[in-house]
Amino acid sequence: MTGEPINIADFERIAAEKLDAGVLGYFAGGACDEVTLGDNVAAWRRWRLRPRMLAGVEEVRTGVEVLGAEVSMPVLVAPVAYQRLVDTDGEVGMARAAAAAGTVMCLSTLATTRPGEVAAAAPDGRRWFQLYCFRDEGVTRALMDEAVGSGFEAIVVTVDAPRGGRRERDLRTGFSIPEGLGVPSVRAALGVDREVTIEETFALMDPTLSWRDLERLASECDLPVLVKGILTAEDAELAVQHGAAGVVVSNHGGRQLDCVLATADALPEVVDAVQGRATVLVDGGIRRGTDIAIALALGADAVLIGRPALWGLAAGGEEGARRVLELLRDELELTLTLCGCAAPDALSRAHVQRAPVASVYSG
Ligand SMILES: Cc1cc2nc3c(=O)[nH]c(=O)nc-3n(C[C@H](O)[C@H](O)[C@H](O)COP(=O)(O)O)c2cc1C
């Protein structure tokens, strides 16, 4: 590729050139036929913007409040496992990039760096911890305690992965996590002195987790608890009833159950069900500032990006991830300006409509 990357697709191409086939397949791939993986991106483009003219807007700001504190843009970094597969700094580089861009990084339970190290590397950054719940409550508690003790500000419980999805790209390439690249916080929480494989880790997770467990966790935790992996109004209502401070409309980037709704299609019903009682975030397929604006117009408080940040990290380490975040902020700022909106919260459902059917099918 020639020249500097000017959009997320360019970062993806550079990352694809750099990474070996197995690692690329692990990050890029989805479940089974990847119907949802593709639909996540396509679904934002089934909406069209309704911009307003002569709105008298001179200065546009992109900052918003999320869970009571400011971020420079309504774009947060989603939890993504094993970031040292693409860059030697891994999660540390990602945390520094998010801090430099003025936004939140959500650290995965399956991170290759412990919460304390991430906090020490980016002390000024805002951090949330993504939690997988284990059959052994002591392990879950130890993971949470480490995050709380390291200054993380929220716990994001992922509920769409009682088992790993069927990732056929990994089956074809024969990809497995290289020996020696472990998940140190899980290892510490288990109290073992050897690496635990991803298969072992998934086998130790609790597939029987229920709303009652979620409620107990939320009531015992000093931090706000968000539920990640919600796709229906029914579950959004249950999440609020059981004490969640927020929901993340997500299908795990199309990596878990294939053929579920794209997140852009699930978002409106979740927003309508929550009715402002909790924070609503969304991830999956966000690749442009216009995608972010559509999500906000549909009622999301902010979006998260998974692969785009990873492509930045793979292409240029911490600096690359920061540039991806800044690129999306710039695209959002331009979109807001051209929509006649002075700030993200000026966007409303009046700014979007479904794309005419003919344009959806002609691409
Ligand atoms: C390689 C990879 C690993 C992921 N690991 C996790 C994880 O450990 N925990 C989690 O809750 N979500 C995980 N996700 C899902 C992301 O948090 C997020 O929902 C998804 O990537 C959003 O879609 P996008 O990649 O299209 O932005 C992972 C996604 C990818 C691509």
Tab-separated table of C-alpha atoms and ligand atoms in Angstrom:
chain	number	residue	atom	x	y	z
A	1	MET	CA	0.000	0.000	0.000
A	2	THR	CA	1.327	3.466	-0.824
A	3	GLY	CA	1.010	6.581	1.314
A	4	GLU	CA	-0.315	7.205	4.784
A	5	PRO	CA	-3.508	5.462	5.883
A	6	ILE	CA	-6.384	7.894	5.583
A	7	ASN	CA	-9.255	5.729	6.789
A	8	ILE	CA	-9.964	2.587	8.790
A	9	ALA	CA	-9.957	0.411	5.661
A	10	ASP	CA	-6.367	1.550	4.977
A	11	PHE	CA	-5.332	0.564	8.511
A	12	GLU	CA	-6.974	-2.809	7.987
A	13	ARG	CA	-5.055	-3.366	4.744
A	14	ILE	CA	-1.735	-2.474	6.387
A	15	ALA	CA	-2.476	-4.790	9.323
A	16	ALA	CA	-3.410	-7.589	6.922
A	17	GLU	CA	-0.078	-7.185	5.101
A	18	LYS	CA	1.856	-7.335	8.383
A	19	LEU	CA	0.156	-10.154	10.269
A	20	ASP	CA	0.605	-13.829	9.515
A	21	ALA	CA	-2.422	-15.681	8.172
A	22	GLY	CA	-3.322	-17.407	11.445
A	23	VAL	CA	-3.210	-14.244	13.580
A	24	LEU	CA	-5.048	-12.233	10.916
A	25	GLY	CA	-7.780	-14.876	10.753
A	26	TYR	CA	-8.138	-14.840	14.546
A	27	PHE	CA	-8.700	-11.069	14.662
A	28	ALA	CA	-10.613	-10.595	11.414
A	29	GLY	CA	-12.769	-13.701	11.550
A	30	GLY	CA	-16.280	-14.385	12.774
A	31	ALA	CA	-18.420	-17.398	13.515
A	32	CYS	CA	-19.499	-19.988	10.898
A	33	ASP	CA	-20.489	-18.312	7.602
A	34	GLU	CA	-19.739	-14.848	9.010
A	35	VAL	CA	-23.229	-13.602	8.136
A	36	THR	CA	-23.359	-11.376	11.216
A	37	LEU	CA	-19.725	-10.295	10.835
A	38	GLY	CA	-20.508	-8.780	7.438
A	39	ASP	CA	-23.958	-7.565	8.410
A	40	ASN	CA	-22.561	-5.547	11.341
A	41	VAL	CA	-20.747	-3.295	8.862
A	42	ALA	CA	-23.520	-3.317	6.256
A	43	ALA	CA	-26.312	-2.491	8.709
A	44	TRP	CA	-24.997	1.002	9.536
A	45	ARG	CA	-25.246	1.661	5.809
A	46	ARG	CA	-28.897	0.742	5.723
A	47	TRP	CA	-29.523	4.035	7.504
A	48	ARG	CA	-29.251	7.477	5.931
A	49	LEU	CA	-28.566	10.794	7.619
A	50	ARG	CA	-31.046	13.683	7.520
A	51	PRO	CA	-28.751	16.701	7.947
A	52	ARG	CA	-30.109	20.135	8.879
A	53	MET	CA	-28.885	23.314	7.189
A	54	LEU	CA	-28.294	26.868	8.368
A	55	ALA	CA	-28.187	25.699	11.960
A	56	GLY	CA	-25.834	28.528	12.922
A	57	VAL	CA	-23.225	26.184	14.330
A	58	GLU	CA	-19.738	27.618	14.616
A	59	GLU	CA	-17.931	25.429	17.087
A	60	VAL	CA	-18.453	21.690	17.183
A	61	ARG	CA	-17.387	19.603	20.134
A	62	THR	CA	-17.154	15.827	20.217
A	63	GLY	CA	-16.767	15.304	23.982
A	64	VAL	CA	-19.469	13.513	25.973
A	65	GLU	CA	-20.006	12.182	29.473
A	66	VAL	CA	-20.008	8.435	29.895
A	67	LEU	CA	-20.827	6.965	33.316
A	68	GLY	CA	-20.454	10.387	34.864
A	69	ALA	CA	-17.051	11.376	33.469
A	70	GLU	CA	-15.878	13.164	30.324
A	71	VAL	CA	-14.358	11.494	27.293
A	72	SER	CA	-13.077	13.436	24.294
A	73	MET	CA	-15.384	11.533	21.953
A	74	PRO	CA	-18.215	8.992	22.164
A	75	VAL	CA	-15.850	6.266	20.941
A	76	LEU	CA	-14.366	3.822	23.448
A	77	VAL	CA	-11.981	0.920	22.934
A	78	ALA	CA	-13.735	-2.460	23.146
A	79	PRO	CA	-12.238	-5.381	25.056
A	80	VAL	CA	-10.200	-7.524	22.687
A	81	ALA	CA	-8.255	-10.568	23.862
A	82	TYR	CA	-4.559	-11.331	23.318
A	83	GLN	CA	-3.370	-7.961	22.013
A	84	ARG	CA	0.300	-8.970	22.244
A	85	LEU	CA	-0.345	-11.164	19.213
A	86	VAL	CA	-0.219	-8.028	17.038
A	87	ASP	CA	2.215	-5.760	18.884
A	88	THR	CA	4.880	-6.269	21.551
A	89	ASP	CA	3.331	-3.614	23.808
A	90	GLY	CA	-0.137	-5.137	23.390
A	91	GLU	CA	-2.676	-3.821	25.892
A	92	VAL	CA	-0.153	-1.343	27.322
A	93	GLY	CA	0.162	0.338	23.928
A	94	MET	CA	-3.610	0.305	23.509
A	95	ALA	CA	-4.164	1.836	26.951
A	96	ARG	CA	-1.658	4.602	26.236
A	97	ALA	CA	-3.296	5.264	22.868
A	98	ALA	CA	-6.743	5.532	24.456
A	99	ALA	CA	-5.406	7.821	27.197
A	100	ALA	CA	-3.690	10.058	24.630
A	101	ALA	CA	-6.901	10.262	22.624
A	102	GLY	CA	-8.843	11.083	25.800
A	103	THR	CA	-11.087	8.052	25.906
A	104	VAL	CA	-11.767	4.835	27.802
A	105	MET	CA	-10.053	1.527	27.171
A	106	CYS	CA	-11.873	-1.612	28.222
A	107	LEU	CA	-9.386	-4.355	29.158
A	108	SER	CA	-10.352	-7.968	28.412
A	109	THR	CA	-10.252	-10.760	31.002
A	110	LEU	CA	-8.227	-12.508	28.298
A	111	ALA	CA	-5.625	-9.730	28.166
A	112	THR	CA	-1.957	-10.588	27.918
A	113	THR	CA	-1.186	-7.861	30.485
A	114	ARG	CA	-2.495	-7.551	34.037
A	115	PRO	CA	-4.762	-4.654	35.038
A	116	GLY	CA	-2.151	-3.244	37.431
A	117	GLU	CA	0.500	-3.064	34.690
A	118	VAL	CA	-1.925	-1.419	32.283
A	119	ALA	CA	-2.852	1.144	34.948
A	120	ALA	CA	0.791	1.895	35.714
A	121	ALA	CA	1.584	2.350	32.015
A	122	ALA	CA	-1.224	4.841	31.391
A	123	PRO	CA	-1.963	6.368	34.797
A	124	ASP	CA	-3.978	9.275	33.380
A	125	GLY	CA	-6.199	7.060	31.244
A	126	ARG	CA	-9.723	5.927	32.002
A	127	ARG	CA	-10.120	2.164	32.153
A	128	TRP	CA	-12.942	-0.352	32.422
A	129	PHE	CA	-12.524	-4.085	32.987
A	130	GLN	CA	-14.354	-6.714	30.930
A	131	LEU	CA	-15.255	-9.684	33.087
A	132	TYR	CA	-15.966	-13.280	32.191
A	133	CYS	CA	-17.625	-15.087	35.088
A	134	PHE	CA	-16.041	-18.339	36.212
A	135	ARG	CA	-17.721	-21.372	37.779
A	136	ASP	CA	-15.534	-20.744	40.801
A	137	GLU	CA	-16.834	-17.489	42.255
A	138	GLY	CA	-13.519	-16.958	44.016
A	139	VAL	CA	-11.805	-16.646	40.610
A	140	THR	CA	-14.387	-14.134	39.373
A	141	ARG	CA	-14.045	-12.166	42.598
A	142	ALA	CA	-10.208	-12.165	42.377
A	143	LEU	CA	-10.360	-10.805	38.815
A	144	MET	CA	-12.772	-8.068	39.853
A	145	ASP	CA	-10.772	-7.159	42.949
A	146	GLU	CA	-7.615	-6.732	40.901
A	147	ALA	CA	-9.377	-4.357	38.514
A	148	VAL	CA	-11.008	-2.395	41.332
A	149	GLY	CA	-7.666	-2.160	43.145
A	150	SER	CA	-5.973	-0.895	39.976
A	151	GLY	CA	-8.335	2.048	39.570
A	152	PHE	CA	-10.630	0.641	36.891
A	153	GLU	CA	-13.923	2.534	36.810
A	154	ALA	CA	-16.484	-0.001	35.624
A	155	ILE	CA	-16.991	-3.738	35.188
A	156	VAL	CA	-18.334	-4.920	31.833
A	157	VAL	CA	-19.753	-8.437	32.149
A	158	THR	CA	-19.787	-10.240	28.820
A	159	VAL	CA	-22.815	-12.520	28.594
A	160	ASP	CA	-22.765	-13.771	24.996
A	161	ALA	CA	-19.948	-16.283	25.365
A	162	PRO	CA	-20.924	-19.224	27.592
A	163	ARG	CA	-18.810	-21.122	25.027
A	164	GLY	CA	-16.483	-19.890	22.326
A	165	GLY	CA	-18.122	-19.504	18.891
A	166	ARG	CA	-17.218	-21.702	15.940
A	167	ARG	CA	-14.474	-19.711	14.202
A	168	GLU	CA	-13.889	-21.548	10.962
A	169	ARG	CA	-10.972	-19.360	9.839
A	170	ASP	CA	-9.042	-20.622	12.872
A	171	LEU	CA	-9.983	-24.211	12.039
A	172	ARG	CA	-8.693	-23.768	8.485
A	173	THR	CA	-5.404	-22.077	9.417
A	174	GLY	CA	-4.932	-24.350	12.417
A	175	PHE	CA	-4.397	-21.229	14.515
A	176	SER	CA	-3.826	-21.564	18.215
A	177	ILE	CA	-2.535	-19.058	20.756
A	178	PRO	CA	1.262	-19.477	20.814
A	179	GLU	CA	2.662	-21.210	23.870
A	180	GLY	CA	3.985	-18.696	26.343
A	181	LEU	CA	1.381	-16.052	25.514
A	182	GLY	CA	-0.883	-16.440	28.503
A	183	VAL	CA	-3.551	-14.526	30.347
A	184	PRO	CA	-1.684	-13.548	33.517
A	185	SER	CA	-4.629	-12.240	35.512
A	186	VAL	CA	-6.584	-15.473	35.006
A	187	ARG	CA	-3.490	-17.420	35.983
A	188	ALA	CA	-3.111	-15.306	39.136
A	189	ALA	CA	-6.814	-15.581	39.971
A	190	LEU	CA	-6.600	-19.374	39.608
A	191	GLY	CA	-3.445	-19.411	41.719
A	192	VAL	CA	-1.517	-21.630	39.291
A	193	ASP	CA	2.113	-21.179	38.272
A	194	ARG	CA	1.806	-22.210	34.625
A	195	GLU	CA	0.118	-20.683	31.589
A	196	VAL	CA	-3.544	-21.582	31.113
A	197	THR	CA	-4.703	-22.116	27.551
A	198	ILE	CA	-7.703	-20.346	26.074
A	199	GLU	CA	-9.536	-23.693	25.875
A	200	GLU	CA	-8.925	-24.338	29.582
A	201	THR	CA	-10.037	-20.815	30.426
A	202	PHE	CA	-13.312	-21.154	28.514
A	203	ALA	CA	-13.911	-24.543	30.169
A	204	LEU	CA	-13.636	-22.867	33.583
A	205	MET	CA	-16.209	-20.199	32.762
A	206	ASP	CA	-19.735	-20.474	34.089
A	207	PRO	CA	-22.243	-21.388	31.343
A	208	THR	CA	-25.108	-21.357	33.872
A	209	LEU	CA	-24.819	-17.660	34.718
A	210	SER	CA	-28.286	-16.167	35.284
A	211	TRP	CA	-29.868	-12.749	35.798
A	212	ARG	CA	-29.943	-13.506	39.526
A	213	ASP	CA	-26.145	-13.947	39.497
A	214	LEU	CA	-25.802	-10.703	37.586
A	215	GLU	CA	-27.927	-8.898	40.170
A	216	ARG	CA	-25.811	-10.222	43.022
A	217	LEU	CA	-22.619	-9.249	41.253
A	218	ALA	CA	-23.921	-5.736	40.596
A	219	SER	CA	-25.069	-5.298	44.190
A	220	GLU	CA	-21.764	-6.528	45.630
A	221	CYS	CA	-19.552	-4.525	43.286
A	222	ASP	CA	-18.568	-0.977	44.217
A	223	LEU	CA	-18.270	-0.041	40.539
A	224	PRO	CA	-21.007	0.353	37.926
A	225	VAL	CA	-21.668	-2.947	36.155
A	226	LEU	CA	-22.516	-3.012	32.449
A	227	VAL	CA	-23.825	-6.037	30.571
A	228	LYS	CA	-22.184	-6.663	27.188
A	229	GLY	CA	-23.857	-8.802	24.547
A	230	ILE	CA	-27.474	-7.586	24.617
A	231	LEU	CA	-29.461	-7.802	21.356
A	232	THR	CA	-33.113	-7.677	22.413
A	233	ALA	CA	-35.517	-5.338	24.206
A	234	GLU	CA	-36.426	-8.200	26.559
A	235	ASP	CA	-32.869	-8.685	27.794
A	236	ALA	CA	-32.278	-4.939	27.987
A	237	GLU	CA	-35.297	-4.673	30.321
A	238	LEU	CA	-33.975	-7.570	32.439
A	239	ALA	CA	-30.520	-5.999	32.617
A	240	VAL	CA	-31.983	-2.754	33.971
A	241	GLN	CA	-34.262	-4.621	36.405
A	242	HIS	CA	-31.286	-6.594	37.729
A	243	GLY	CA	-29.132	-3.596	38.514
A	244	ALA	CA	-27.036	-2.974	35.400
A	245	ALA	CA	-25.765	0.579	35.073
A	246	GLY	CA	-25.579	0.074	31.349
A	247	VAL	CA	-25.880	-2.337	28.449
A	248	VAL	CA	-23.625	-2.873	25.478
A	249	VAL	CA	-25.569	-3.815	22.367
A	250	SER	CA	-23.102	-6.286	20.918
A	251	ASN	CA	-22.820	-9.608	19.143
A	252	HIS	CA	-19.129	-9.954	19.985
A	253	GLY	CA	-18.146	-8.661	16.560
A	254	GLY	CA	-19.957	-11.570	14.873
A	255	ARG	CA	-17.700	-14.103	16.610
A	256	GLN	CA	-20.216	-15.953	18.769
A	257	LEU	CA	-23.641	-16.926	17.375
A	258	ASP	CA	-23.810	-16.375	13.624
A	259	CYS	CA	-27.000	-15.060	12.003
A	260	VAL	CA	-27.983	-12.900	14.963
A	261	LEU	CA	-29.140	-9.336	14.351
A	262	ALA	CA	-26.569	-6.766	13.326
A	263	THR	CA	-26.077	-4.347	16.186
A	264	ALA	CA	-27.374	-1.372	14.164
A	265	ASP	CA	-30.649	-3.299	13.777
A	266	ALA	CA	-30.846	-4.279	17.462
A	267	LEU	CA	-29.971	-0.847	18.846
A	268	PRO	CA	-33.327	0.970	18.406
A	269	GLU	CA	-35.369	-1.615	20.313
A	270	VAL	CA	-32.823	-1.662	23.132
A	271	VAL	CA	-32.816	2.141	23.395
A	272	ASP	CA	-36.629	2.121	23.470
A	273	ALA	CA	-36.701	-0.545	26.182
A	274	VAL	CA	-34.112	1.135	28.396
A	275	GLN	CA	-35.896	4.515	28.234
A	276	GLY	CA	-32.955	6.424	29.676
A	277	ARG	CA	-32.725	4.300	32.837
A	278	ALA	CA	-29.203	3.092	31.995
A	279	THR	CA	-26.323	3.879	29.665
A	280	VAL	CA	-26.640	2.315	26.209
A	281	LEU	CA	-23.467	1.544	24.289
A	282	VAL	CA	-23.121	-0.314	21.002
A	283	ASP	CA	-20.310	-2.038	19.130
A	284	GLY	CA	-19.876	-4.013	15.932
A	285	GLY	CA	-19.009	-2.776	12.467
A	286	ILE	CA	-18.295	0.857	13.342
A	287	ARG	CA	-15.821	1.990	10.693
A	288	ARG	CA	-16.691	5.644	9.948
A	289	GLY	CA	-17.655	8.852	11.696
A	290	THR	CA	-21.017	8.572	9.940
A	291	ASP	CA	-21.559	5.142	11.571
A	292	ILE	CA	-20.921	6.759	14.972
A	293	ALA	CA	-23.351	9.580	14.201
A	294	ILE	CA	-26.045	7.100	13.152
A	295	ALA	CA	-25.545	5.113	16.375
A	296	LEU	CA	-25.871	8.292	18.448
A	297	ALA	CA	-28.916	9.422	16.481
A	298	LEU	CA	-30.530	6.045	17.191
A	299	GLY	CA	-29.994	6.674	20.896
A	300	ALA	CA	-26.618	5.182	21.866
A	301	ASP	CA	-24.621	7.168	24.414
A	302	ALA	CA	-21.350	6.054	22.813
A	303	VAL	CA	-19.879	3.329	20.623
A	304	LEU	CA	-16.986	0.941	21.075
A	305	ILE	CA	-14.552	-0.149	18.412
A	306	GLY	CA	-12.841	-3.547	18.430
A	307	ARG	CA	-11.032	-4.426	15.215
A	308	PRO	CA	-10.342	-0.842	14.029
A	309	ALA	CA	-8.252	-0.153	17.163
A	310	LEU	CA	-6.530	-3.492	16.692
A	311	TRP	CA	-5.680	-2.685	13.074
A	312	GLY	CA	-4.163	0.580	14.307
A	313	LEU	CA	-2.121	-1.260	16.928
A	314	ALA	CA	-0.963	-3.840	14.381
A	315	ALA	CA	-0.113	-1.199	11.774
A	316	GLY	CA	1.735	1.251	14.010
A	317	GLY	CA	1.729	0.208	17.670
A	318	GLU	CA	0.486	2.727	20.236
A	319	GLU	CA	0.793	5.565	17.705
A	320	GLY	CA	-1.260	3.619	15.147
A	321	ALA	CA	-4.067	2.918	17.632
A	322	ARG	CA	-4.084	6.582	18.665
A	323	ARG	CA	-4.318	7.674	15.034
A	324	VAL	CA	-7.306	5.385	14.474
A	325	LEU	CA	-9.110	6.974	17.422
A	326	GLU	CA	-8.231	10.486	16.285
A	327	LEU	CA	-9.297	9.690	12.737
A	328	LEU	CA	-12.724	8.603	13.962
A	329	ARG	CA	-12.996	11.695	16.151
A	330	ASP	CA	-12.170	13.921	13.153
A	331	GLU	CA	-14.687	12.084	10.968
A	332	LEU	CA	-17.344	12.452	13.672
A	333	GLU	CA	-16.612	16.161	14.066
A	334	LEU	CA	-17.013	16.694	10.318
A	335	THR	CA	-20.229	14.652	10.297
A	336	LEU	CA	-21.678	16.680	13.186
A	337	THR	CA	-20.743	19.922	11.424
A	338	LEU	CA	-22.369	18.863	8.175
A	339	CYS	CA	-25.465	17.679	10.049
A	340	GLY	CA	-25.815	21.070	11.732
A	341	CYS	CA	-25.110	19.665	15.203
A	342	ALA	CA	-22.878	21.463	17.707
A	343	ALA	CA	-22.380	18.361	19.861
A	344	PRO	CA	-23.056	14.614	19.868
A	345	ASP	CA	-26.153	15.001	22.032
A	346	ALA	CA	-27.737	17.239	19.394
A	347	LEU	CA	-28.243	14.148	17.227
A	348	SER	CA	-31.682	12.585	17.464
A	349	ARG	CA	-33.855	10.128	15.549
A	350	ALA	CA	-34.910	13.051	13.376
A	351	HIS	CA	-31.394	12.900	11.889
A	352	VAL	CA	-31.778	9.372	10.483
A	353	GLN	CA	-34.109	7.356	8.339
A	354	ARG	CA	-33.995	3.914	6.796
A	355	ALA	CA	-32.226	3.904	3.419
A	356	PRO	CA	-34.582	3.518	0.460
A	357	VAL	CA	-34.756	-0.215	-0.322
A	358	ALA	CA	-33.294	0.125	-3.841
A	359	SER	CA	-30.099	1.724	-2.512
A	360	VAL	CA	-29.674	-1.000	0.105
A	361	TYR	CA	-29.710	-3.688	-2.567
A	362	SER	CA	-27.537	-1.852	-5.091
A	363	GLY	CA	-24.809	-1.387	-2.418
B	1	LIG	C1	-10.051	-10.875	18.177
B	1	LIG	C2	-11.166	-10.419	19.074
B	1	LIG	C3	-11.143	-10.741	20.414
B	1	LIG	C4	-12.179	-10.321	21.255
B	1	LIG	N1	-12.101	-10.597	22.587
B	1	LIG	C5	-13.111	-10.201	23.404
B	1	LIG	C6	-13.032	-10.452	24.791
B	1	LIG	O1	-12.058	-10.988	25.308
B	1	LIG	N2	-14.093	-10.067	25.549
B	1	LIG	C7	-15.195	-9.447	25.014
B	1	LIG	O2	-16.134	-9.122	25.742
B	1	LIG	N3	-15.268	-9.173	23.697
B	1	LIG	C8	-14.256	-9.533	22.890
B	1	LIG	N4	-14.327	-9.238	21.557
B	1	LIG	C9	-15.492	-8.497	21.032
B	1	LIG	C10	-15.248	-6.991	21.087
B	1	LIG	O3	-15.253	-6.517	22.416
B	1	LIG	C11	-16.319	-6.210	20.319
B	1	LIG	O4	-17.596	-6.615	20.776
B	1	LIG	C12	-16.251	-6.395	18.797
B	1	LIG	O5	-14.920	-6.511	18.374
B	1	LIG	C13	-16.919	-5.198	18.115
B	1	LIG	O6	-16.948	-5.359	16.742
B	1	LIG	P1	-15.875	-4.678	15.726
B	1	LIG	O7	-14.626	-5.504	15.846
B	1	LIG	O8	-16.550	-4.802	14.418
B	1	LIG	O9	-15.659	-3.248	16.180
B	1	LIG	C14	-13.274	-9.607	20.708
B	1	LIG	C15	-13.282	-9.269	19.360
B	1	LIG	C16	-12.241	-9.657	18.544
B	1	LIG	C17	-12.258	-9.234	17.103
